[in-house]
Amino acid sequence: MMTEEQVYEAISTVIDPEVGFDIVSLGLIYGVKVDEKNNVHVTMTLSTKGCPLHELIQQWTRESVLKLEGVRSCEIELVWEPAWNIGMASEEVKKELCG
Amino acid sequence: MKVSLATEMAPPFVLVAHFFIAGIFFLILSGLLLFSMGSDILGAMVSSSLAAFSHLYLLGFVMMIIFGAMYQLLPVVLEAPIFSKDFAYVQFYMYVLGLVLMVSGFHFDTLHLLIPYGAVITYLAMLIFCVNVFITFYRLEAMSLVGWFLLIATVFLFVSVSLGLVIGFTLGHGLFEIEIDAWIKAHVMGTLGGFVMMIVMGVSMVLIPMFSLSHSFKDSWIKAALCIYPLGIALGMITFVFGLGWGMKGLAALFMVVGIGLYVIQMGVILKQRVRKQNDYWVKNIVFAWMALSLSVLSLVLYMVQGDEFLAILSGSLFFFGFLLSFIVGHIYKILPFLIWYEKFSPLVGKQKVPLLHQMVHTKIADTQTYFLFGAVMIQAVGVVMQLPTLFLVGSFTLIVSLILVAFNAFYAFNFKIKENGK
């Protein structure tokens, strides 16, 4: 069975082209669930509601998960609560962005 | 699978590119026109050479970029498609034709009669834009704060260009008996203060938090600005058109100054909360733009109190080049690479290495351009204050160098290729 760690690793190949970091390090992935039949459910947000890459980032995320061998389906749930903030990002991202 | 930007309702890249490419072309052309004007600009507030330059710069560059940005941003902000993309194409070609005729009429004495024809075509093009935007809004179920700014801005555009059309007919054929100077002032106020400024205010509330990664800020300042600022513009236009007294003018000026002050404070609040602390060419440009806007408003207030014409010219110069140019150029560095990236590289994501957006801007050229622009604005301002035409010319020349560097970077982004080593 697929593990959540494997899914996170796959999603971490998705880079936000504006910020230059992967969306896992940015803290945009709120949760990953994998059921016994390897159906994946990803809960994620975006750094801003006006993001013009809205749909594209969801598509890249879905594609990155579906590339994993054995995954049957991938559902993306986009949420705005809780709103993203820099505290959700990795230490490396915080250091790079905030100086 | 082809996925569009933000919603499946966004317009094709080629539509927005029309406006952006034409905008940069007319920007360079207006820079050359400014240089050829020489010292004319220091002479009088209302002259045909100033009219030629201001229309080429404002309509050809500022509003062209705004129209392109609006077609791109409206679907994102409103989460609804533009009513008609075909209308947008028709608007573009009519707009360019009308603009060329009108500016030629202003610039060459022998072509003076072209002004009303150019004005009518430009007017119809803008009318198409207004109708496109109004119907887009009409179909919305809920209005956002930014939506209100964009809608009110478009109302101001409609009223202002209608005034412009009447002015055009009067200048060309003497069709109407109007106080031309006062109507021109109302037209300028409605277009610059009403349309352009309201668009900038609204768009700022989307772009500044987005690019600076700013969150959890209070937006009460901009809400107050939305209530006060358009009232000031509307009142100001009415006082000019109907020749009302100084009391009303003073009240209008007060509303406008307070409104712009609230906007600048709101921008400061957003930047204070930003996560991205890097002071790149974008940050430098927008901060300089707001400083220039504040000084422009101060000069305008002084002009209203003292009546010295150079103060009005200083205000206009700071608004045109210090504020508008810095603000738009700063955002061209963000938006243009993104649009090109989306078209050229987004289909390659996951298949091969793709560039980051900032890699599509030549940083050293952008930084150099930014400092040239700041220098040009300051030199021009000193030239206006000290009434030194030669100094103003030096400022204009510096500005042209800066504009060429903007064009270089636009070309750089359009032609960006991924190198073999993946960088």
Tab-separated table of N, CA and C in Angstrom, chain B residues 75-215:
chain	number	residue	atom	x	y	z
B	75	PRO	N	-11.021	38.021	-15.001
B	75	PRO	CA	-11.503	36.659	-14.716
B	75	PRO	C	-10.955	36.107	-13.398
B	76	VAL	N	-9.711	36.511	-13.041
B	76	VAL	CA	-9.114	36.041	-11.787
B	76	VAL	C	-9.810	36.672	-10.592
B	77	VAL	N	-10.003	37.982	-10.676
B	77	VAL	CA	-10.580	38.724	-9.554
B	77	VAL	C	-12.074	38.427	-9.392
B	78	LEU	N	-12.781	38.393	-10.512
B	78	LEU	CA	-14.241	38.243	-10.441
B	78	LEU	C	-14.691	36.784	-10.509
B	79	GLU	N	-13.743	35.908	-10.849
B	79	GLU	CA	-14.070	34.485	-11.047
B	79	GLU	C	-15.219	34.336	-12.045
B	80	ALA	N	-15.130	35.127	-13.089
B	80	ALA	CA	-16.134	35.087	-14.167
B	80	ALA	C	-15.422	35.444	-15.469
B	81	PRO	N	-15.874	34.879	-16.582
B	81	PRO	CA	-15.200	35.194	-17.849
B	81	PRO	C	-15.547	36.594	-18.346
B	82	ILE	N	-14.656	37.135	-19.169
B	82	ILE	CA	-14.956	38.392	-19.856
B	82	ILE	C	-16.150	38.129	-20.773
B	83	PHE	N	-17.044	39.098	-20.887
B	83	PHE	CA	-18.251	38.892	-21.694
B	83	PHE	C	-17.900	38.459	-23.122
B	84	SER	N	-16.986	39.191	-23.781
B	84	SER	CA	-16.651	38.827	-25.168
B	84	SER	C	-15.177	39.068	-25.468
B	85	LYS	N	-14.482	38.017	-25.881
B	85	LYS	CA	-13.068	38.163	-26.269
B	85	LYS	C	-12.984	38.838	-27.648
B	86	ASP	N	-13.970	38.585	-28.500
B	86	ASP	CA	-13.971	39.222	-29.827
B	86	ASP	C	-14.051	40.736	-29.701
B	87	PHE	N	-14.882	41.189	-28.753
B	87	PHE	CA	-14.991	42.628	-28.495
B	87	PHE	C	-13.604	43.191	-28.180
B	88	ALA	N	-12.833	42.427	-27.405
B	88	ALA	CA	-11.509	42.896	-26.974
B	88	ALA	C	-10.579	43.069	-28.183
B	89	TYR	N	-10.642	42.138	-29.126
B	89	TYR	CA	-9.810	42.262	-30.334
B	89	TYR	C	-10.238	43.481	-31.163
B	90	VAL	N	-11.552	43.631	-31.335
B	90	VAL	CA	-12.069	44.769	-32.108
B	90	VAL	C	-11.632	46.068	-31.424
B	91	GLN	N	-11.765	46.086	-30.097
B	91	GLN	CA	-11.361	47.274	-29.338
B	91	GLN	C	-9.891	47.598	-29.609
B	92	PHE	N	-9.040	46.586	-29.580
B	92	PHE	CA	-7.602	46.815	-29.746
B	92	PHE	C	-7.295	47.506	-31.077
B	93	TYR	N	-7.809	46.943	-32.170
B	93	TYR	CA	-7.454	47.489	-33.487
B	93	TYR	C	-8.067	48.877	-33.700
B	94	MET	N	-9.302	49.067	-33.248
B	94	MET	CA	-9.913	50.403	-33.368
B	94	MET	C	-9.148	51.412	-32.524
B	95	TYR	N	-8.737	50.964	-31.354
B	95	TYR	CA	-8.043	51.833	-30.404
B	95	TYR	C	-6.718	52.318	-30.982
B	96	VAL	N	-5.965	51.397	-31.581
B	96	VAL	CA	-4.671	51.761	-32.167
B	96	VAL	C	-4.883	52.749	-33.318
B	97	LEU	N	-5.881	52.478	-34.167
B	97	LEU	CA	-6.167	53.366	-35.296
B	97	LEU	C	-6.552	54.764	-34.797
B	98	GLY	N	-7.483	54.808	-33.860
B	98	GLY	CA	-7.951	56.088	-33.318
B	98	GLY	C	-6.818	56.865	-32.672
B	99	LEU	N	-5.985	56.138	-31.928
B	99	LEU	CA	-4.863	56.773	-31.227
B	99	LEU	C	-3.876	57.389	-32.216
B	100	VAL	N	-3.542	56.633	-33.246
B	100	VAL	CA	-2.573	57.119	-34.243
B	100	VAL	C	-3.120	58.380	-34.933
B	101	LEU	N	-4.403	58.356	-35.297
B	101	LEU	CA	-5.005	59.533	-35.952
B	101	LEU	C	-4.993	60.733	-35.010
B	102	MET	N	-5.408	60.496	-33.778
B	102	MET	CA	-5.539	61.611	-32.829
B	102	MET	C	-4.175	62.228	-32.518
B	103	VAL	N	-3.190	61.382	-32.227
B	103	VAL	CA	-1.862	61.897	-31.874
B	103	VAL	C	-1.224	62.604	-33.080
B	104	SER	N	-1.441	62.050	-34.284
B	104	SER	CA	-0.926	62.723	-35.487
B	104	SER	C	-1.548	64.109	-35.612
B	105	GLY	N	-2.840	64.194	-35.321
B	105	GLY	CA	-3.551	65.472	-35.386
B	105	GLY	C	-2.999	66.495	-34.408
B	106	PHE	N	-2.655	66.016	-33.218
B	106	PHE	CA	-2.093	66.923	-32.209
B	106	PHE	C	-0.662	67.326	-32.579
B	107	HIS	N	0.092	66.367	-33.111
B	107	HIS	CA	1.522	66.600	-33.321
B	107	HIS	C	1.808	67.436	-34.565
B	108	PHE	N	1.092	67.155	-35.661
B	108	PHE	CA	1.349	67.883	-36.911
B	108	PHE	C	0.217	68.876	-37.169
B	109	ASP	N	0.575	70.154	-37.273
B	109	ASP	CA	-0.437	71.200	-37.479
B	109	ASP	C	-1.291	70.926	-38.710
B	110	THR	N	-0.640	70.395	-39.766
B	110	THR	CA	-1.361	70.168	-41.024
B	110	THR	C	-2.405	69.054	-40.910
B	111	LEU	N	-2.263	68.211	-39.894
B	111	LEU	CA	-3.204	67.089	-39.729
B	111	LEU	C	-4.221	67.354	-38.619
B	112	HIS	N	-4.353	68.620	-38.241
B	112	HIS	CA	-5.201	69.007	-37.116
B	112	HIS	C	-6.626	68.456	-37.229
B	113	LEU	N	-7.123	68.394	-38.469
B	113	LEU	CA	-8.522	67.958	-38.664
B	113	LEU	C	-8.727	66.472	-38.369
B	114	LEU	N	-7.639	65.763	-38.205
B	114	LEU	CA	-7.768	64.325	-37.882
B	114	LEU	C	-8.212	64.095	-36.440
B	115	ILE	N	-8.024	65.119	-35.593
B	115	ILE	CA	-8.297	64.951	-34.156
B	115	ILE	C	-9.714	64.413	-33.890
B	116	PRO	N	-10.760	65.067	-34.426
B	116	PRO	CA	-12.104	64.546	-34.101
B	116	PRO	C	-12.338	63.130	-34.618
B	117	TYR	N	-11.775	62.795	-35.798
B	117	TYR	CA	-11.973	61.429	-36.322
B	117	TYR	C	-11.273	60.406	-35.420
B	118	GLY	N	-10.034	60.768	-35.050
B	118	GLY	CA	-9.290	59.895	-34.133
B	118	GLY	C	-10.020	59.769	-32.806
B	119	ALA	N	-10.548	60.904	-32.338
B	119	ALA	CA	-11.246	60.909	-31.040
B	119	ALA	C	-12.484	60.005	-31.085
B	120	VAL	N	-13.223	60.075	-32.203
B	120	VAL	CA	-14.445	59.268	-32.318
B	120	VAL	C	-14.100	57.771	-32.316
B	121	ILE	N	-13.069	57.416	-33.094
B	121	ILE	CA	-12.694	55.984	-33.161
B	121	ILE	C	-12.183	55.512	-31.800
B	122	THR	N	-11.356	56.347	-31.160
B	122	THR	CA	-10.852	55.980	-29.829
B	122	THR	C	-12.010	55.853	-28.849
B	123	TYR	N	-12.947	56.794	-28.955
B	123	TYR	CA	-14.118	56.789	-28.071
B	123	TYR	C	-14.906	55.484	-28.235
B	124	LEU	N	-15.149	55.109	-29.506
B	124	LEU	CA	-15.917	53.881	-29.756
B	124	LEU	C	-15.169	52.656	-29.226
B	125	ALA	N	-13.838	52.665	-29.379
B	125	ALA	CA	-13.038	51.543	-28.873
B	125	ALA	C	-13.187	51.431	-27.356
B	126	MET	N	-13.139	52.591	-26.692
B	126	MET	CA	-13.266	52.576	-25.226
B	126	MET	C	-14.675	52.190	-24.806
B	127	LEU	N	-15.617	52.600	-25.629
B	127	LEU	CA	-17.017	52.238	-25.346
B	127	LEU	C	-17.177	50.712	-25.385
B	128	ILE	N	-16.515	50.101	-26.351
B	128	ILE	CA	-16.551	48.626	-26.442
B	128	ILE	C	-15.979	48.012	-25.167
B	129	PHE	N	-14.861	48.598	-24.699
B	129	PHE	CA	-14.263	48.109	-23.451
B	129	PHE	C	-15.257	48.246	-22.291
B	130	CYS	N	-15.858	49.445	-22.192
B	130	CYS	CA	-16.806	49.704	-21.094
B	130	CYS	C	-17.968	48.706	-21.140
B	131	VAL	N	-18.533	48.514	-22.319
B	131	VAL	CA	-19.682	47.594	-22.464
B	131	VAL	C	-19.259	46.180	-22.061
B	132	ASN	N	-18.074	45.788	-22.535
B	132	ASN	CA	-17.539	44.461	-22.204
B	132	ASN	C	-17.424	44.274	-20.683
B	133	VAL	N	-16.899	45.306	-20.031
B	133	VAL	CA	-16.710	45.228	-18.571
B	133	VAL	C	-18.061	45.297	-17.856
B	134	PHE	N	-18.935	46.230	-18.288
B	134	PHE	CA	-20.237	46.384	-17.606
B	134	PHE	C	-21.048	45.086	-17.672
B	135	ILE	N	-21.060	44.451	-18.850
B	135	ILE	CA	-21.850	43.207	-18.967
B	135	ILE	C	-21.212	42.095	-18.121
B	136	THR	N	-19.879	42.095	-18.088
B	136	THR	CA	-19.193	41.112	-17.236
B	136	THR	C	-19.620	41.287	-15.786
B	137	PHE	N	-19.671	42.537	-15.327
B	137	PHE	CA	-20.096	42.815	-13.950
B	137	PHE	C	-21.566	42.490	-13.737
B	138	TYR	N	-22.382	42.808	-14.747
B	138	TYR	CA	-23.829	42.610	-14.638
B	138	TYR	C	-24.166	41.140	-14.349
B	139	ARG	N	-23.331	40.246	-14.878
B	139	ARG	CA	-23.612	38.816	-14.731
B	139	ARG	C	-23.069	38.233	-13.418
B	140	LEU	N	-22.432	39.092	-12.622
B	140	LEU	CA	-21.881	38.610	-11.345
B	140	LEU	C	-22.968	38.454	-10.295
B	141	GLU	N	-22.744	37.524	-9.372
B	141	GLU	CA	-23.712	37.348	-8.285
B	141	GLU	C	-23.297	38.128	-7.048
B	142	ALA	N	-21.997	38.287	-6.849
B	142	ALA	CA	-21.518	39.027	-5.662
B	142	ALA	C	-20.368	39.926	-6.067
B	143	MET	N	-20.239	41.044	-5.356
B	143	MET	CA	-19.177	42.010	-5.665
B	143	MET	C	-18.124	42.015	-4.565
B	144	SER	N	-16.863	42.001	-4.982
B	144	SER	CA	-15.769	42.098	-4.004
B	144	SER	C	-15.318	43.551	-3.913
B	145	LEU	N	-14.452	43.815	-2.938
B	145	LEU	CA	-13.906	45.163	-2.760
B	145	LEU	C	-13.184	45.613	-4.043
B	146	VAL	N	-12.341	44.717	-4.565
B	146	VAL	CA	-11.591	45.048	-5.787
B	146	VAL	C	-12.560	45.261	-6.951
B	147	GLY	N	-13.602	44.450	-7.001
B	147	GLY	CA	-14.616	44.577	-8.045
B	147	GLY	C	-15.217	45.975	-8.063
B	148	TRP	N	-15.500	46.516	-6.875
B	148	TRP	CA	-16.066	47.878	-6.801
B	148	TRP	C	-15.103	48.909	-7.401
B	149	PHE	N	-13.818	48.773	-7.078
B	149	PHE	CA	-12.832	49.708	-7.632
B	149	PHE	C	-12.839	49.657	-9.162
B	150	LEU	N	-12.829	48.438	-9.693
B	150	LEU	CA	-12.738	48.296	-11.148
B	150	LEU	C	-14.010	48.787	-11.833
B	151	LEU	N	-15.157	48.535	-11.186
B	151	LEU	CA	-16.424	48.981	-11.780
B	151	LEU	C	-16.529	50.508	-11.784
B	152	ILE	N	-16.228	51.116	-10.643
B	152	ILE	CA	-16.311	52.589	-10.556
B	152	ILE	C	-15.304	53.220	-11.526
B	153	ALA	N	-14.123	52.610	-11.624
B	153	ALA	CA	-13.106	53.111	-12.561
B	153	ALA	C	-13.660	53.117	-13.985
B	154	THR	N	-14.353	52.062	-14.355
B	154	THR	CA	-14.877	51.972	-15.723
B	154	THR	C	-15.990	52.999	-15.954
B	155	VAL	N	-16.762	53.279	-14.904
B	155	VAL	CA	-17.786	54.339	-15.027
B	155	VAL	C	-17.096	55.682	-15.300
B	156	PHE	N	-16.017	55.953	-14.552
B	156	PHE	CA	-15.261	57.193	-14.778
B	156	PHE	C	-14.694	57.245	-16.194
B	157	LEU	N	-14.238	56.097	-16.678
B	157	LEU	CA	-13.699	56.066	-18.042
B	157	LEU	C	-14.781	56.446	-19.040
B	158	PHE	N	-15.951	55.862	-18.860
B	158	PHE	CA	-17.061	56.131	-19.773
B	158	PHE	C	-17.402	57.625	-19.795
B	159	VAL	N	-17.521	58.216	-18.599
B	159	VAL	CA	-17.875	59.644	-18.520
B	159	VAL	C	-16.740	60.504	-19.098
B	160	SER	N	-15.507	60.175	-18.747
B	160	SER	CA	-14.374	61.009	-19.161
B	160	SER	C	-14.153	60.986	-20.668
B	161	VAL	N	-14.250	59.799	-21.265
B	161	VAL	CA	-14.036	59.763	-22.716
B	161	VAL	C	-15.206	60.420	-23.450
B	162	SER	N	-16.383	60.400	-22.834
B	162	SER	CA	-17.514	61.113	-23.441
B	162	SER	C	-17.242	62.611	-23.451
B	163	LEU	N	-16.662	63.094	-22.348
B	163	LEU	CA	-16.258	64.510	-22.308
B	163	LEU	C	-15.184	64.763	-23.372
B	164	GLY	N	-14.248	63.823	-23.485
B	164	GLY	CA	-13.167	63.954	-24.461
B	164	GLY	C	-13.699	64.045	-25.882
B	165	LEU	N	-14.745	63.284	-26.153
B	165	LEU	CA	-15.339	63.311	-27.493
B	165	LEU	C	-15.935	64.687	-27.791
B	166	VAL	N	-16.639	65.232	-26.802
B	166	VAL	CA	-17.228	66.574	-26.968
B	166	VAL	C	-16.114	67.598	-27.199
B	167	ILE	N	-15.028	67.459	-26.437
B	167	ILE	CA	-13.880	68.370	-26.598
B	167	ILE	C	-13.298	68.227	-28.013
B	168	GLY	N	-13.152	66.973	-28.456
B	168	GLY	CA	-12.609	66.714	-29.791
B	168	GLY	C	-13.439	67.371	-30.881
B	169	PHE	N	-14.767	67.231	-30.782
B	169	PHE	CA	-15.666	67.844	-31.770
B	169	PHE	C	-15.576	69.366	-31.725
B	170	THR	N	-15.473	69.893	-30.515
B	170	THR	CA	-15.422	71.350	-30.368
B	170	THR	C	-14.117	71.897	-30.943
B	171	LEU	N	-13.003	71.192	-30.673
B	171	LEU	CA	-11.706	71.643	-31.200
B	171	LEU	C	-11.676	71.555	-32.725
B	172	GLY	N	-12.272	70.486	-33.257
B	172	GLY	CA	-12.208	70.273	-34.698
B	172	GLY	C	-13.197	71.108	-35.477
B	173	HIS	N	-14.423	71.186	-35.007
B	173	HIS	CA	-15.489	71.832	-35.794
B	173	HIS	C	-16.253	72.910	-35.033
B	174	GLY	N	-15.892	73.157	-33.804
B	174	GLY	CA	-16.594	74.156	-32.999
B	174	GLY	C	-18.065	73.839	-32.811
B	175	LEU	N	-18.367	72.551	-32.644
B	175	LEU	CA	-19.775	72.123	-32.579
B	175	LEU	C	-20.496	72.536	-31.296
B	176	PHE	N	-19.748	72.597	-30.210
B	176	PHE	CA	-20.397	72.894	-28.923
B	176	PHE	C	-19.820	74.164	-28.299
B	177	GLU	N	-20.656	74.859	-27.561
B	177	GLU	CA	-20.162	76.042	-26.855
B	177	GLU	C	-19.834	75.645	-25.425
B	178	ILE	N	-18.598	75.261	-25.239
B	178	ILE	CA	-18.185	74.847	-23.892
B	178	ILE	C	-16.908	75.568	-23.493
B	179	GLU	N	-16.673	75.599	-22.192
B	179	GLU	CA	-15.443	76.187	-21.657
B	179	GLU	C	-14.338	75.140	-21.822
B	180	ILE	N	-13.603	75.221	-22.926
B	180	ILE	CA	-12.673	74.149	-23.297
B	180	ILE	C	-11.689	73.804	-22.180
B	181	ASP	N	-11.026	74.837	-21.624
B	181	ASP	CA	-10.006	74.574	-20.592
B	181	ASP	C	-10.582	73.801	-19.412
B	182	ALA	N	-11.772	74.230	-18.972
B	182	ALA	CA	-12.403	73.581	-17.806
B	182	ALA	C	-12.792	72.142	-18.145
B	183	TRP	N	-13.307	71.949	-19.357
B	183	TRP	CA	-13.702	70.594	-19.763
B	183	TRP	C	-12.485	69.683	-19.912
B	184	ILE	N	-11.392	70.260	-20.419
B	184	ILE	CA	-10.157	69.456	-20.527
B	184	ILE	C	-9.709	69.018	-19.125
B	185	LYS	N	-9.811	69.942	-18.168
B	185	LYS	CA	-9.406	69.609	-16.798
B	185	LYS	C	-10.295	68.491	-16.234
B	186	ALA	N	-11.606	68.585	-16.512
B	186	ALA	CA	-12.530	67.541	-16.042
B	186	ALA	C	-12.207	66.200	-16.717
B	187	HIS	N	-11.886	66.281	-18.017
B	187	HIS	CA	-11.542	65.085	-18.796
B	187	HIS	C	-10.276	64.428	-18.238
B	188	VAL	N	-9.266	65.246	-17.962
B	188	VAL	CA	-7.999	64.737	-17.421
B	188	VAL	C	-8.222	64.138	-16.029
B	189	MET	N	-8.991	64.874	-15.224
B	189	MET	CA	-9.256	64.408	-13.860
B	189	MET	C	-9.987	63.061	-13.859
B	190	GLY	N	-10.989	62.959	-14.725
B	190	GLY	CA	-11.777	61.721	-14.789
B	190	GLY	C	-10.963	60.550	-15.304
B	191	THR	N	-10.121	60.825	-16.302
B	191	THR	CA	-9.335	59.744	-16.893
B	191	THR	C	-8.198	59.319	-15.964
B	192	LEU	N	-7.399	60.326	-15.546
B	192	LEU	CA	-6.239	59.992	-14.709
B	192	LEU	C	-6.647	59.662	-13.279
B	193	GLY	N	-7.388	60.605	-12.686
B	193	GLY	CA	-7.774	60.426	-11.284
B	193	GLY	C	-8.866	59.386	-11.111
B	194	GLY	N	-9.815	59.372	-12.046
B	194	GLY	CA	-10.941	58.441	-11.923
B	194	GLY	C	-10.595	57.058	-12.409
B	195	PHE	N	-10.338	56.928	-13.697
B	195	PHE	CA	-10.107	55.585	-14.253
B	195	PHE	C	-8.754	55.001	-13.828
B	196	VAL	N	-7.677	55.680	-14.228
B	196	VAL	CA	-6.350	55.098	-14.007
B	196	VAL	C	-6.082	54.868	-12.511
B	197	MET	N	-6.365	55.902	-11.713
B	197	MET	CA	-6.040	55.806	-10.279
B	197	MET	C	-6.896	54.753	-9.567
B	198	MET	N	-8.180	54.694	-9.926
B	198	MET	CA	-9.056	53.699	-9.293
B	198	MET	C	-8.641	52.275	-9.687
B	199	ILE	N	-8.218	52.115	-10.954
B	199	ILE	CA	-7.736	50.795	-11.394
B	199	ILE	C	-6.480	50.424	-10.606
B	200	VAL	N	-5.562	51.394	-10.504
B	200	VAL	CA	-4.315	51.123	-9.770
B	200	VAL	C	-4.627	50.734	-8.323
B	201	MET	N	-5.559	51.479	-7.706
B	201	MET	CA	-5.914	51.173	-6.308
B	201	MET	C	-6.474	49.752	-6.178
B	202	GLY	N	-7.402	49.420	-7.061
B	202	GLY	CA	-8.046	48.102	-6.992
B	202	GLY	C	-7.069	46.983	-7.280
B	203	VAL	N	-6.308	47.168	-8.362
B	203	VAL	CA	-5.358	46.135	-8.784
B	203	VAL	C	-4.252	45.958	-7.724
B	204	SER	N	-3.892	47.068	-7.066
B	204	SER	CA	-2.871	46.995	-6.007
B	204	SER	C	-3.279	46.016	-4.912
B	205	MET	N	-4.584	45.979	-4.621
B	205	MET	CA	-5.054	45.112	-3.539
B	205	MET	C	-4.950	43.627	-3.905
B	206	VAL	N	-4.760	43.350	-5.199
B	206	VAL	CA	-4.552	41.964	-5.625
B	206	VAL	C	-3.050	41.698	-5.781
B	207	LEU	N	-2.385	42.596	-6.509
B	207	LEU	CA	-1.002	42.332	-6.896
B	207	LEU	C	0.008	42.492	-5.762
B	208	ILE	N	-0.169	43.545	-4.958
B	208	ILE	CA	0.856	43.803	-3.933
B	208	ILE	C	0.899	42.670	-2.889
B	209	PRO	N	-0.266	42.237	-2.333
B	209	PRO	CA	-0.190	41.101	-1.398
B	209	PRO	C	0.305	39.822	-2.084
B	210	MET	N	-0.088	39.648	-3.362
B	210	MET	CA	0.273	38.416	-4.066
B	210	MET	C	1.798	38.321	-4.283
B	211	PHE	N	2.401	39.391	-4.775
B	211	PHE	CA	3.827	39.332	-5.068
B	211	PHE	C	4.704	39.470	-3.820
B	212	SER	N	4.166	40.118	-2.777
B	212	SER	CA	4.992	40.289	-1.568
B	212	SER	C	4.699	39.201	-0.545
B	213	LEU	N	3.734	38.330	-0.857
B	213	LEU	CA	3.276	37.291	0.075
B	213	LEU	C	2.895	37.929	1.412
B	214	SER	N	1.991	38.878	1.342
B	214	SER	CA	1.538	39.569	2.547
B	214	SER	C	0.164	39.048	2.953
B	215	HIS	N	0.021	38.767	4.241
B	215	HIS	CA	-1.232	38.192	4.721
B	215	HIS	C	-1.659	38.861	6.022
